[in-house]
Amino acid sequence: MKAYKTVTIHSPANIAFIKYWGQRDPELVLPFNDSFSMNMSACTTELVIEFFTDSSIQQMEIKEFQKDQYRPSTEKELQKVQTFYPVAKKFLNAESNFGFSIRSSNSFPLKAGIASSASFFSALAYAFMIGFEKQLPEDQLSVLARLTGSGSAARSIPDGFVWWNARTSSETSYAYSLGKPEDWDIVDIVLVLNTQEKKVSSQAGHRDAPSSPYFQSRQEQLITVTAAMKKAFESRDFTQFGTLLEQEAIHFHSILMTQTPPLFYWSGKTLDVFRDVVDLRAAGVECYATTDAGENVHIIAKESMVDQIVSFFNKKAEIETIIINKPAPGTRQIS
Ligand code: DP6
């Protein structure tokens, strides 16, 4: 059967400076706290979707990092897309149906704490909006991306530096741009230490987050931290910004390690990089470290420091790949 339409969607992963961890409402994917991130220029998903009139056609192929060929998606991967279909249909008030064949390729390792689901699911939300022949304003497209289940996908929709309001109602919990990509010359240098898929999904992690004895105190502290972070961003105070984001990464991982059951995403190699970052700062190379739910470290620095940082870490055998990201636009239809 021939597709009646084919579109290509391009979407970035994002790195959170203030992390989303814990859901007030798991069904609606409403977070407990605001979060703040930057879209990543070199960690992206390209999703090509063919639309068919026969709605029984539902298939997907995936091309992983550094692989030449597409592989069929697993049942679980396809199921997440299929589960989102009726959610999107309802949200968009759509009456028609469509079949789809998706080819998704990633410029970075999947599921290793580089928000691969954020870039994929934001692209999927955009693609299904087109499939259902609807147009949404950016804030509502961000809500739709959130409803994929990958909450951080909401932050990949707008451009550049993105804030996601927690809020208690579905339609008001959306992400919006606080600054365009060109507004600040900072970079995210990803040190890939491990490309293995993480063992525990973020969903399980969110569910158990409140079991940490420190969860409540983190929520209380975040009120001042989020305000200070916004101020540091607005005044482009990189030292304050970096100090806050590194502290936040450590606090966030303290929650992970103290929830029940505990989550140990960091490895010894992760800790070594955090120590290296402290040493680099002492040597006058200003940079700060953060991680997502994974072992790989994101080094945040001013663009002028990239060469020094990369040449330092290039000498370390335990680093598999280094990916340099500038702030990037959000989800786009490119053809
Ligand atoms: C640790 O529920 O968005 O990355 O489905 O794996 O994308 P995935 O996770 P999601 O939670 C990820 C949270 C985080 C921190 C953050 O990005 O805010």
Coordinates of C-alpha atoms and ligand atoms in Angstrom, one line a residue:
M1 CA 0.0 0.0 0.0
K2 CA 1.2 3.5 -0.8
A3 CA 1.5 6.2 1.8
Y4 CA -0.7 9.2 1.2
K5 CA 1.8 11.5 3.0
T6 CA 5.3 11.3 4.4
V7 CA 6.8 13.9 6.8
T8 CA 10.1 14.2 8.6
I9 CA 10.4 15.6 12.2
H10 CA 13.6 16.6 13.8
S11 CA 13.8 16.9 17.6
P12 CA 16.5 17.5 20.2
A13 CA 17.2 15.7 23.4
N14 CA 17.5 18.1 26.4
I15 CA 19.7 18.3 29.4
A16 CA 18.0 19.4 32.6
F17 CA 19.7 21.9 34.9
I18 CA 16.9 21.4 37.4
K19 CA 15.6 17.9 37.2
Y20 CA 12.1 16.6 37.0
W21 CA 11.8 13.7 39.4
G22 CA 8.6 12.4 40.9
Q23 CA 5.0 12.7 39.6
R24 CA 2.2 14.3 41.4
D25 CA -0.1 12.5 38.9
P26 CA 1.4 9.6 37.0
E27 CA -1.5 9.2 34.7
L28 CA -1.4 12.8 33.5
V29 CA 2.4 12.9 33.9
L30 CA 2.2 16.0 36.2
P31 CA 5.5 16.6 37.9
F32 CA 6.0 17.7 41.5
N33 CA 8.4 20.5 40.6
D34 CA 9.3 22.9 37.9
S35 CA 12.3 21.9 35.7
F36 CA 14.7 23.8 33.4
S37 CA 16.7 22.5 30.5
M38 CA 18.6 23.2 27.3
N39 CA 18.0 21.5 24.0
M40 CA 21.0 19.7 22.6
S41 CA 22.2 20.4 19.0
A42 CA 24.1 17.2 18.5
C43 CA 21.8 14.7 20.3
T44 CA 18.7 14.5 18.1
T45 CA 16.1 12.2 16.7
E46 CA 15.0 12.2 13.1
L47 CA 11.6 10.7 12.7
V48 CA 10.2 9.9 9.3
I49 CA 6.6 8.9 9.3
E50 CA 4.6 7.6 6.4
F51 CA 0.8 7.9 6.8
F52 CA -1.6 5.3 5.4
T53 CA -5.4 5.2 5.1
D54 CA -5.4 1.6 6.5
S55 CA -5.2 2.2 10.2
S56 CA -4.2 -1.4 10.9
I57 CA -0.7 -0.5 9.6
Q58 CA 1.3 0.3 12.7
Q59 CA 5.0 -0.3 12.3
M60 CA 8.3 1.1 13.4
E61 CA 12.0 0.7 12.6
I62 CA 14.9 2.2 14.6
K63 CA 18.5 3.1 13.7
E64 CA 20.6 3.2 16.7
F65 CA 23.7 5.2 17.4
Q66 CA 26.7 4.3 15.2
K67 CA 24.7 1.6 13.4
D68 CA 24.3 1.6 9.6
Q69 CA 21.0 -0.2 9.4
Y70 CA 17.5 0.1 10.7
R71 CA 16.2 -2.8 12.9
P72 CA 12.5 -3.6 13.6
S73 CA 11.3 -2.0 16.8
T74 CA 10.8 -4.4 19.7
E75 CA 7.2 -5.1 20.8
K76 CA 7.6 -2.9 23.9
E77 CA 8.9 0.0 21.8
L78 CA 6.0 -0.2 19.4
Q79 CA 3.5 -0.7 22.2
K80 CA 4.5 2.7 23.7
V81 CA 3.7 4.4 20.4
Q82 CA 0.4 2.4 20.0
T83 CA -0.6 3.4 23.6
F84 CA -0.1 7.0 22.7
Y85 CA -2.3 6.9 19.6
P86 CA -5.7 7.0 21.4
V87 CA -4.3 9.5 23.9
A88 CA -3.3 11.8 21.1
K89 CA -6.6 11.2 19.3
K90 CA -8.6 12.2 22.3
F91 CA -6.5 15.2 23.2
L92 CA -6.7 16.5 19.6
N93 CA -10.5 15.8 19.4
A94 CA -9.7 14.0 16.2
E95 CA -12.3 11.9 14.3
S96 CA -10.2 10.3 11.5
N97 CA -7.7 7.5 11.9
F98 CA -4.4 6.8 10.1
G99 CA -1.9 4.0 9.8
F100 CA 1.7 4.7 10.2
S101 CA 5.2 3.4 9.4
I102 CA 7.9 5.1 11.4
R103 CA 11.7 5.2 10.9
S104 CA 13.5 6.8 13.7
S105 CA 17.2 7.4 13.9
N106 CA 19.3 8.8 16.7
S107 CA 22.5 10.7 16.7
F108 CA 23.4 9.4 20.2
P109 CA 23.2 6.3 22.4
L110 CA 19.6 5.3 23.2
K111 CA 18.3 5.1 26.8
A112 CA 21.7 5.8 28.4
G113 CA 20.6 8.9 30.3
I114 CA 20.8 11.3 27.4
A115 CA 17.0 11.8 27.3
S116 CA 16.6 9.7 24.1
S117 CA 12.9 9.3 24.9
A118 CA 12.5 13.1 25.1
S119 CA 13.7 13.6 21.5
F120 CA 11.8 10.6 20.2
F121 CA 8.5 11.3 22.0
S122 CA 8.4 15.0 21.2
A123 CA 8.9 14.1 17.6
L124 CA 6.2 11.5 17.8
A125 CA 3.7 14.0 19.4
Y126 CA 4.4 16.4 16.5
A127 CA 4.0 13.6 13.9
F128 CA 0.7 12.4 15.4
M129 CA -0.6 16.0 15.4
I130 CA 0.0 16.1 11.7
G131 CA -1.4 12.6 11.2
F132 CA -4.7 13.7 12.9
E133 CA -4.6 16.8 10.7
K134 CA -4.6 19.3 13.6
Q135 CA -2.6 22.4 14.5
L136 CA -1.7 23.1 18.1
P137 CA -0.1 26.2 19.6
E138 CA 3.3 25.4 21.0
D139 CA 2.2 25.2 24.7
Q140 CA -0.4 22.6 23.9
L141 CA 1.9 20.6 21.7
S142 CA 4.2 20.5 24.7
V143 CA 1.3 19.2 26.8
L144 CA 0.7 16.5 24.2
A145 CA 4.4 15.6 24.3
R146 CA 4.1 15.3 28.0
L147 CA 1.2 12.9 27.7
T148 CA 3.4 10.5 25.8
G149 CA 4.6 9.4 29.2
S150 CA 8.1 10.8 28.7
G151 CA 7.5 14.0 30.7
S152 CA 10.8 15.5 29.6
A153 CA 9.6 15.4 26.0
A154 CA 7.5 18.4 26.9
R155 CA 10.7 20.4 27.2
S156 CA 12.1 19.4 23.7
I157 CA 9.2 21.2 21.9
P158 CA 10.1 24.9 22.5
D159 CA 13.4 26.5 21.4
G160 CA 16.7 26.8 23.3
F161 CA 16.4 27.2 27.1
V162 CA 13.2 25.7 28.3
W163 CA 11.2 26.0 31.5
W164 CA 8.5 23.4 32.4
N165 CA 5.9 24.6 34.9
A166 CA 4.8 21.9 37.3
R167 CA 1.2 23.1 37.9
T168 CA -1.7 20.9 39.0
S169 CA -3.9 20.8 35.9
S170 CA -3.0 19.1 32.7
E171 CA -3.5 22.0 30.3
T172 CA -1.4 24.4 32.3
S173 CA 1.6 22.1 32.9
Y174 CA 3.5 22.9 29.7
A175 CA 7.0 23.9 28.8
Y176 CA 8.0 27.3 27.2
S177 CA 11.1 29.0 26.0
L178 CA 13.0 31.2 28.4
G179 CA 15.6 32.0 25.9
K180 CA 16.5 31.3 22.3
P181 CA 19.5 29.1 21.4
E182 CA 21.6 32.1 20.4
D183 CA 20.9 33.9 23.7
W184 CA 23.8 32.3 25.6
D185 CA 27.0 30.8 24.4
I186 CA 27.1 27.8 26.7
V187 CA 27.7 24.2 25.7
D188 CA 26.9 20.7 27.0
I189 CA 29.9 18.4 26.4
V190 CA 28.6 14.8 26.9
L191 CA 31.2 12.3 28.0
V192 CA 29.8 8.9 27.0
L193 CA 31.1 6.4 29.6
N194 CA 28.7 3.7 28.8
T195 CA 26.3 3.1 25.9
Q196 CA 24.4 0.2 27.6
E197 CA 20.7 0.6 28.1
K198 CA 19.9 1.6 31.7
K199 CA 18.3 -1.2 33.8
V200 CA 15.5 0.7 35.5
S201 CA 13.1 2.9 33.6
S202 CA 12.5 6.5 34.6
Q203 CA 8.8 5.6 35.2
A204 CA 9.6 3.2 38.0
G205 CA 12.1 5.8 39.4
H206 CA 9.5 8.6 39.4
R207 CA 7.0 6.3 41.2
D208 CA 9.4 5.5 44.0
A209 CA 10.9 9.0 44.4
P210 CA 8.7 10.1 47.4
S211 CA 10.0 7.1 49.3
S212 CA 13.3 8.9 49.8
P213 CA 13.5 10.5 53.3
Y214 CA 15.0 13.6 51.6
F215 CA 12.3 14.0 48.9
Q216 CA 10.2 16.5 50.8
S217 CA 13.2 18.6 51.8
R218 CA 14.4 18.6 48.1
Q219 CA 10.9 19.9 47.1
E220 CA 11.1 22.7 49.7
Q221 CA 14.6 23.7 48.7
L222 CA 13.7 23.7 45.0
I223 CA 11.5 26.7 45.6
T224 CA 14.5 28.9 46.3
V225 CA 16.8 27.0 43.9
T226 CA 14.4 27.4 40.9
A227 CA 14.1 31.2 41.6
A228 CA 17.9 31.5 41.9
M229 CA 18.5 29.5 38.8
K230 CA 16.1 31.7 36.8
K231 CA 17.8 34.8 38.0
A232 CA 21.3 33.4 37.2
F233 CA 20.0 32.6 33.7
E234 CA 18.5 35.9 33.1
S235 CA 21.6 37.8 34.3
R236 CA 23.9 35.3 32.4
D237 CA 25.8 34.7 35.7
F238 CA 27.6 31.6 34.6
T239 CA 29.4 31.0 37.9
Q240 CA 26.1 31.1 39.9
F241 CA 24.3 29.1 37.2
G242 CA 27.0 26.4 37.1
T243 CA 27.3 26.1 40.9
L244 CA 23.5 25.7 41.2
L245 CA 23.2 23.1 38.4
E246 CA 26.0 20.9 39.8
Q247 CA 24.6 21.0 43.3
E248 CA 21.2 20.1 41.9
A249 CA 22.7 17.1 40.0
I250 CA 24.2 15.9 43.3
H251 CA 21.0 16.4 45.3
F252 CA 19.0 14.7 42.6
H253 CA 21.2 11.6 42.7
S254 CA 21.0 11.6 46.5
I255 CA 17.3 11.2 46.1
L256 CA 17.8 8.3 43.6
M257 CA 20.2 6.5 45.9
T258 CA 17.9 6.9 49.0
Q259 CA 14.6 6.0 47.4
T260 CA 13.2 2.4 47.9
P261 CA 14.5 0.5 46.0
P262 CA 17.6 2.6 45.5
L263 CA 18.8 3.6 42.1
F264 CA 22.5 3.7 41.5
Y265 CA 22.9 5.2 38.1
W266 CA 26.3 6.7 38.8
S267 CA 29.4 4.5 38.4
G268 CA 32.9 5.0 39.8
K269 CA 33.7 6.6 36.4
T270 CA 31.0 9.1 36.8
L271 CA 32.4 10.1 40.2
D272 CA 35.9 10.4 38.7
V273 CA 34.6 12.9 36.2
F274 CA 33.0 14.9 38.9
R275 CA 36.3 15.1 40.7
D276 CA 38.1 16.0 37.4
V277 CA 35.6 18.9 37.0
V278 CA 36.5 20.2 40.5
D279 CA 40.2 20.0 39.5
L280 CA 39.6 21.7 36.2
R281 CA 37.9 24.6 37.9
A282 CA 40.8 24.9 40.4
A283 CA 43.1 25.1 37.3
G284 CA 41.0 28.0 35.9
V285 CA 38.9 26.0 33.4
E286 CA 35.4 26.9 34.5
C287 CA 33.0 24.0 34.0
Y288 CA 30.3 22.2 35.9
A289 CA 29.0 18.6 35.8
T290 CA 25.5 17.1 35.7
T291 CA 24.0 13.8 34.8
D292 CA 20.5 12.5 33.9
A293 CA 19.2 9.2 35.0
G294 CA 22.4 7.5 33.8
E295 CA 26.1 7.2 34.1
N296 CA 27.2 9.6 31.4
V297 CA 28.3 13.0 32.4
H298 CA 27.3 16.3 30.8
I299 CA 29.8 19.1 31.3
I300 CA 28.4 22.5 31.1
A301 CA 30.8 25.3 30.1
K302 CA 31.1 28.5 28.1
E303 CA 31.8 27.8 24.5
S304 CA 35.3 29.4 24.8
M305 CA 36.4 26.5 27.1
V306 CA 35.5 23.6 24.8
D307 CA 39.0 22.9 23.4
Q308 CA 40.6 22.8 26.8
I309 CA 37.9 20.6 28.2
V310 CA 37.8 18.2 25.3
S311 CA 41.6 17.9 25.1
F312 CA 41.7 17.1 28.9
F313 CA 39.0 14.3 28.6
N314 CA 40.3 13.0 25.3
K315 CA 43.2 11.6 27.1
K316 CA 41.0 9.4 29.4
A317 CA 40.6 5.9 28.1
E318 CA 37.3 5.3 29.9
I319 CA 35.5 7.8 27.8
E320 CA 34.0 6.2 24.7
T321 CA 32.7 9.2 22.9
I322 CA 32.5 13.0 23.4
I323 CA 29.5 14.8 22.0
I324 CA 29.6 18.6 21.9
N325 CA 26.1 20.3 22.0
K326 CA 25.2 23.9 21.6
P327 CA 21.8 25.2 22.6
A328 CA 19.3 24.1 19.9
P329 CA 15.9 24.9 18.5
G330 CA 13.0 22.7 19.5
T331 CA 10.9 20.1 17.6
R332 CA 10.5 21.0 13.9
Q333 CA 9.0 19.5 10.7
I334 CA 11.8 19.5 8.2
S335 CA 10.0 18.0 5.2
Ligands
DP6_1 C1 16.1 12.2 35.1 O1 10.0 10.4 32.6 O2 11.0 12.2 31.1 O3 15.9 12.9 32.8 O4 10.9 8.6 29.9 O5 13.3 8.2 30.4 O6 12.6 10.3 29.2 P1 12.2 9.2 30.1 O7 12.1 10.0 31.4 P2 11.2 11.1 32.0 O8 12.1 11.5 33.2 C2 13.5 11.8 33.1 C3 13.9 12.7 34.2 C4 15.3 13.1 34.1 C5 15.5 14.5 34.6 C6 14.9 15.5 33.6 O9 15.2 15.4 32.4 O10 14.3 16.5 34.1

